[in-house]
CSV table of C-alpha atoms in Angstrom, one decimal:
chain,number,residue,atom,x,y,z
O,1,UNK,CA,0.0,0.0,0.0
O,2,UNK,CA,1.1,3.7,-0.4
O,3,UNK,CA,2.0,5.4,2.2
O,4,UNK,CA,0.8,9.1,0.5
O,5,UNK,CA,-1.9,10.4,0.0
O,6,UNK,CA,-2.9,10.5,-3.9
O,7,UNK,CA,-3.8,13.8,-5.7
O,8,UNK,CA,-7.5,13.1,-5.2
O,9,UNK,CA,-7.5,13.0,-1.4
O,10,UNK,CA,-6.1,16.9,-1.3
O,11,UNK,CA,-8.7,17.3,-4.0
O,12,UNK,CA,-11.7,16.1,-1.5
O,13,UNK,CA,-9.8,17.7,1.3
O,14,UNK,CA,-9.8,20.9,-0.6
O,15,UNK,CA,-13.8,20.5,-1.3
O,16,UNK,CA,-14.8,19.7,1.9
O,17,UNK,CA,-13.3,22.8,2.9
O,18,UNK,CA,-14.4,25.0,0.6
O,19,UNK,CA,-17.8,23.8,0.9
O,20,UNK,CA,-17.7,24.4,4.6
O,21,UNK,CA,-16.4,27.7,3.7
O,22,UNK,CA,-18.8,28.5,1.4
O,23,UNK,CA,-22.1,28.0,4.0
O,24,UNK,CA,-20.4,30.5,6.5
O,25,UNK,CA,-19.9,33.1,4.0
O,26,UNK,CA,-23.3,32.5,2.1
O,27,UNK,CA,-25.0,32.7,5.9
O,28,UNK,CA,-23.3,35.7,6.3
O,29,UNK,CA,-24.5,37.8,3.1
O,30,UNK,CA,-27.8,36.3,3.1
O,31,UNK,CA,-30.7,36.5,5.4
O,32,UNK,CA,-30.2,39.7,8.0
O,33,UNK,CA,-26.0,39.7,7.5
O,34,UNK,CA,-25.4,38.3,11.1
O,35,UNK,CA,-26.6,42.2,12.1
O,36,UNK,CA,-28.7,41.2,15.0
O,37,UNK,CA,-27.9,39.2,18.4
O,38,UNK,CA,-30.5,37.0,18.1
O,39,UNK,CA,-29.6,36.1,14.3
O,40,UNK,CA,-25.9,35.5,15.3
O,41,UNK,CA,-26.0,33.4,18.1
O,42,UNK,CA,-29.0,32.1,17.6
O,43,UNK,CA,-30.4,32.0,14.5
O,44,UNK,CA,-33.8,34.3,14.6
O,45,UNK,CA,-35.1,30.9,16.7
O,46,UNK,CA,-36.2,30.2,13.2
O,47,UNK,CA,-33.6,26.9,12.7
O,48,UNK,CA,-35.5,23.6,11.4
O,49,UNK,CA,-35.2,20.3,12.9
O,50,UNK,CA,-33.3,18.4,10.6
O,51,UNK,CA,-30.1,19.9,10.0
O,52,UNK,CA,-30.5,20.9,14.0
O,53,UNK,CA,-30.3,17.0,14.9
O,54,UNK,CA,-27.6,16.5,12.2
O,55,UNK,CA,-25.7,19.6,13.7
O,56,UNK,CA,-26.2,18.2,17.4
O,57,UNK,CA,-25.4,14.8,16.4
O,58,UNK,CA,-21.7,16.0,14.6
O,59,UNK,CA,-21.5,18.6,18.0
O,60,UNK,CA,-20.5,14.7,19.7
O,61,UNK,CA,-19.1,12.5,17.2
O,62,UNK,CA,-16.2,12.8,15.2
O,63,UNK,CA,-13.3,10.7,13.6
O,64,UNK,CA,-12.0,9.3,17.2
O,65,UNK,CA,-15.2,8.5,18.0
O,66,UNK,CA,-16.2,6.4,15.2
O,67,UNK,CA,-12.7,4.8,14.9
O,68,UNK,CA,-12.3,4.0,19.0
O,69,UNK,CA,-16.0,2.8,19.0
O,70,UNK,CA,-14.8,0.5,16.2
O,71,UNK,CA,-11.7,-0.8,18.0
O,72,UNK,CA,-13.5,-1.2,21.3
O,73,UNK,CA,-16.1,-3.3,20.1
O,74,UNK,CA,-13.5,-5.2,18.0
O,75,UNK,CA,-10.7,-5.8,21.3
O,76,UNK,CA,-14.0,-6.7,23.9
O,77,UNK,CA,-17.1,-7.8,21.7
O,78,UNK,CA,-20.4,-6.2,20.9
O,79,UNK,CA,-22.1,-5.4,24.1
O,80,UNK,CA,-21.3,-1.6,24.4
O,81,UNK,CA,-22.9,-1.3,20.7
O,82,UNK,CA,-26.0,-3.2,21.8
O,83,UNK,CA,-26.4,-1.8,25.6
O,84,UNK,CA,-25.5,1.6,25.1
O,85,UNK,CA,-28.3,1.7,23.1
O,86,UNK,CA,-31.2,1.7,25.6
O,87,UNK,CA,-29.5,4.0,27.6
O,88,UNK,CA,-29.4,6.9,25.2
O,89,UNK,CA,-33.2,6.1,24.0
O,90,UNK,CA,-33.9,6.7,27.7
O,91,UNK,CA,-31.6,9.7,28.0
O,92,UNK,CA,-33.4,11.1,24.8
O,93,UNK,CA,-36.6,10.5,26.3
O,94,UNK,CA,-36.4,12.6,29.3
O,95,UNK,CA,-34.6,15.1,27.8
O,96,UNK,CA,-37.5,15.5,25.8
O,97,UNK,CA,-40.1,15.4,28.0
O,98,UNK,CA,-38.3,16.9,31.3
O,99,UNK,CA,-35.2,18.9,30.5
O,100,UNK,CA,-36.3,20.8,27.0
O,101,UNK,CA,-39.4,21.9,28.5
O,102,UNK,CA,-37.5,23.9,31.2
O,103,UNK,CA,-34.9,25.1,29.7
O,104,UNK,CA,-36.1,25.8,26.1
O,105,UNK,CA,-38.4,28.5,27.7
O,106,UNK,CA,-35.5,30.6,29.1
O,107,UNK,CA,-34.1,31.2,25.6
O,108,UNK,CA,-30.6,31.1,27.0
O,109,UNK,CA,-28.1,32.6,25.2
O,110,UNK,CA,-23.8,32.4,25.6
O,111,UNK,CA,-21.8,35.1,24.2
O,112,UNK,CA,-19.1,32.6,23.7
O,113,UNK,CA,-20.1,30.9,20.5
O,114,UNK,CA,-22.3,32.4,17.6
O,115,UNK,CA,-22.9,32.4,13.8
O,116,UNK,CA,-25.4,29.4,14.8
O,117,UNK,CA,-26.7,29.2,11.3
O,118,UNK,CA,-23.7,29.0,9.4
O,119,UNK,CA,-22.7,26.4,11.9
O,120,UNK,CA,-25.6,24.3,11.8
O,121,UNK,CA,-25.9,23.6,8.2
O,122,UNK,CA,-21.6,23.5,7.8
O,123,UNK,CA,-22.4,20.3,10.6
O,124,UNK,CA,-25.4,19.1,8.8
O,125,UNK,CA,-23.0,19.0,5.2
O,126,UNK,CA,-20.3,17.4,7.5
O,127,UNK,CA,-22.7,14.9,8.6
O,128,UNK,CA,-23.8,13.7,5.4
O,129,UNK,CA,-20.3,13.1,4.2
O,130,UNK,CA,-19.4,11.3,7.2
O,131,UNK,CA,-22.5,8.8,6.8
O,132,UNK,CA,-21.6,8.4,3.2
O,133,UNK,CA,-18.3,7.6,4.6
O,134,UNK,CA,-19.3,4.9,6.5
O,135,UNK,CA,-21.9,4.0,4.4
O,136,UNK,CA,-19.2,3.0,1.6
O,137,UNK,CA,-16.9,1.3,4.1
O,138,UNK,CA,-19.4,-0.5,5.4
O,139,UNK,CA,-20.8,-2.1,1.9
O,140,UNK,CA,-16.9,-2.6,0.9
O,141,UNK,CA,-16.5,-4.8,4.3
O,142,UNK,CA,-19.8,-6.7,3.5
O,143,UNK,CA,-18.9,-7.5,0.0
O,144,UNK,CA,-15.2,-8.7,1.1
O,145,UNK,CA,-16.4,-11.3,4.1
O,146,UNK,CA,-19.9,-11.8,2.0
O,147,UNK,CA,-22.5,-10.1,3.5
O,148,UNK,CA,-24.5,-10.3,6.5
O,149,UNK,CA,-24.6,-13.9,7.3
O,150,UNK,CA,-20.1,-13.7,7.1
O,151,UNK,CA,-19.9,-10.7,9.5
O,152,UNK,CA,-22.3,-12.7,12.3
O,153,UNK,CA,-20.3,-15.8,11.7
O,154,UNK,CA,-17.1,-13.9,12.0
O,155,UNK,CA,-17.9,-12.2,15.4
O,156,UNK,CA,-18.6,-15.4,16.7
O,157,UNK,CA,-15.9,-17.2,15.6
O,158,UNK,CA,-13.6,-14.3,17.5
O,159,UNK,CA,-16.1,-13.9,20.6
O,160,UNK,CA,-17.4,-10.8,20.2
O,161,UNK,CA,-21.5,-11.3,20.0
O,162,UNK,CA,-21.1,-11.6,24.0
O,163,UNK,CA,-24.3,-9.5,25.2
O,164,UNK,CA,-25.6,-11.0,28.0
O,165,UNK,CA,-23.1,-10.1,30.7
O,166,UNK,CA,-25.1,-8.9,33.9
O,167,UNK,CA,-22.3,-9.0,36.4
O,168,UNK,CA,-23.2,-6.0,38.7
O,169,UNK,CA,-19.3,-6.1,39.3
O,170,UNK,CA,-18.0,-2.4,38.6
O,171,UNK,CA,-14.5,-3.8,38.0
O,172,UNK,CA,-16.0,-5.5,34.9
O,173,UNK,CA,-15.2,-3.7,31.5
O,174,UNK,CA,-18.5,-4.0,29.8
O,175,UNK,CA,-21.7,-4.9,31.7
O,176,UNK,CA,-25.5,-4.7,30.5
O,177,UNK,CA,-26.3,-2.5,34.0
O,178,UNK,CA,-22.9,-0.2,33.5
O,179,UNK,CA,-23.5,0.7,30.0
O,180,UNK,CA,-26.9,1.7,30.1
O,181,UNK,CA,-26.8,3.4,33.2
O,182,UNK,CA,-23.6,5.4,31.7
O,183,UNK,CA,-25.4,5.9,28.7
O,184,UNK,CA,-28.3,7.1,30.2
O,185,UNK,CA,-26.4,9.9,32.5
O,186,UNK,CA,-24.1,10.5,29.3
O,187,UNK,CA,-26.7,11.7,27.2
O,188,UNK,CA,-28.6,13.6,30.1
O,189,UNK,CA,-25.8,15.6,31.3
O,190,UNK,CA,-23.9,16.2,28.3
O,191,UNK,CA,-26.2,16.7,25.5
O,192,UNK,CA,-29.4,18.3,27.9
O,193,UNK,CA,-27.0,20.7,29.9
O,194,UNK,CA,-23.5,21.1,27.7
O,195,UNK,CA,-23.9,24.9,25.7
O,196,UNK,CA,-23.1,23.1,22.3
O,197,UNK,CA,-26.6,21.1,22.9
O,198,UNK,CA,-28.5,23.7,25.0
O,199,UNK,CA,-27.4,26.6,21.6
O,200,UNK,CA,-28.6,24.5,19.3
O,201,UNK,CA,-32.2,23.1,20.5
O,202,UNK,CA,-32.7,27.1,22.0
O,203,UNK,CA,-31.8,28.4,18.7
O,204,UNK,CA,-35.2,26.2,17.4
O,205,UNK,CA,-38.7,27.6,15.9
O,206,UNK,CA,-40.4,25.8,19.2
O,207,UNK,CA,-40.4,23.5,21.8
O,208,UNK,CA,-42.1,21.1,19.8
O,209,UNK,CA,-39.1,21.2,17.0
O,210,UNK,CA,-36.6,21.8,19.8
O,211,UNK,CA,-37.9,18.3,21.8
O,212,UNK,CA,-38.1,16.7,18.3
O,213,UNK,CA,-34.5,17.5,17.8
O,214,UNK,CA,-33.9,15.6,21.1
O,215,UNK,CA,-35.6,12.5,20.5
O,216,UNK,CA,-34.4,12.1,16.8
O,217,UNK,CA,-31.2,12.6,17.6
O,218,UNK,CA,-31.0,9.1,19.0
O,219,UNK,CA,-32.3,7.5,15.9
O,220,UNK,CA,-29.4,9.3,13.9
O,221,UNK,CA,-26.4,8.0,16.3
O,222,UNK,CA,-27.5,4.7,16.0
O,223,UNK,CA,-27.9,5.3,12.2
């Protein structure tokens, strides 16, 4: 294998950024020009849901992320993908139905980050490049071991469709009871109460479409 990268990777490179580029500057000479506080930090509270849950989702997951969560589950087996699972459906939930409802109606503000539109939809491009990304991985690694039926068979063969382990033990790596319960106070803490989340869903046309952002935003992790 090379070990440089070919002309075409600083050709996509160069895209990406210009593209990214390209949304800031067309955010900020369309619209009201960034002239108003509400517009620049948040938006005019006129953001829609969709590119708001992409733009939350890429807020929290990045290169590292996917890579480590690939690793991890590769060195010690399957049960953080399937336990983790519940516990931000949970964590979604209440956000939803608990947190958003108090917090949404204080329209809280930080005069540390701004330019929300421009950052939403650069995340929400971002996103769907990094799905396509994985996307294409994905169906390259299921044509090499043939499908489906070779990547169960696979796991098994190297241990690592173990999801049954309820060992309350703490000292245990991976454990139905300490993933979801981490999972759950993950997602409750970080992306209810963290400015990156509490910016975004604020910077929403309602509480409906900023509790919608919430509870979507656990379909598209999994995704």
């Amino acid at each position: 294998m090379e070990n440089q990268l070919h002309w075409a990777d600083y050709v996509i490179m160069a895209v990406l950024l210009g593209i990214s580029l390209a949304i800031g500057v067309y955010h900020s000479l369309t619209g009201g020009r960034q002239r108003t506080t509400s517009e620049f930090i948040l938006a005019n509270r006129k953001l829609m849901v969709i590119p708001t849950i992409m733009s939350m989702v890429m807020s929290y997951m990045s290169a590292i992320i996917i890579i480590g969560a690939t690793a991890e589950i590769y060195e010690y087996g399957s049960m953080i993908l399937v336990w983790f699972v519940p516990g931000d459906f949970i964590g979604c939930t209440f956000l939803a139905l608990v947190i958003i409802p108090w917090i949404y109606p204080l329209k809280l503000v930080s005069i540390f980050d701004g330019g929300m539109r421009a950052v939403v939809w650069t995340d929400f491009f971002q996103g769907v490049v990094l799905i396509a990304g994985i996307l294409a991985v994905q169906i390259k690694g299921l044509i090499l071991v043939g499908g489906f039926g070779g990547v169960i068979q696979e796991a098994e063969e190297h241990g690592r469709l173990i999801l049954d382990e309820v060992n309350p033990d703490p000292r245990i790596r991976n454990s139905v009871l300490s993933l979801t319960l981490n999972s759950v106070m993950m997602v409750i803490f970080m992306k209810g109460f963290c400015q990156a989340s509490v910016q975004r869903y604020s910077a929403t046309q309602s509480l409906w479409a900023a509790r919608k952002s919430v509870e979507r935003w656990k379909t598209n992790i999994i995704i």
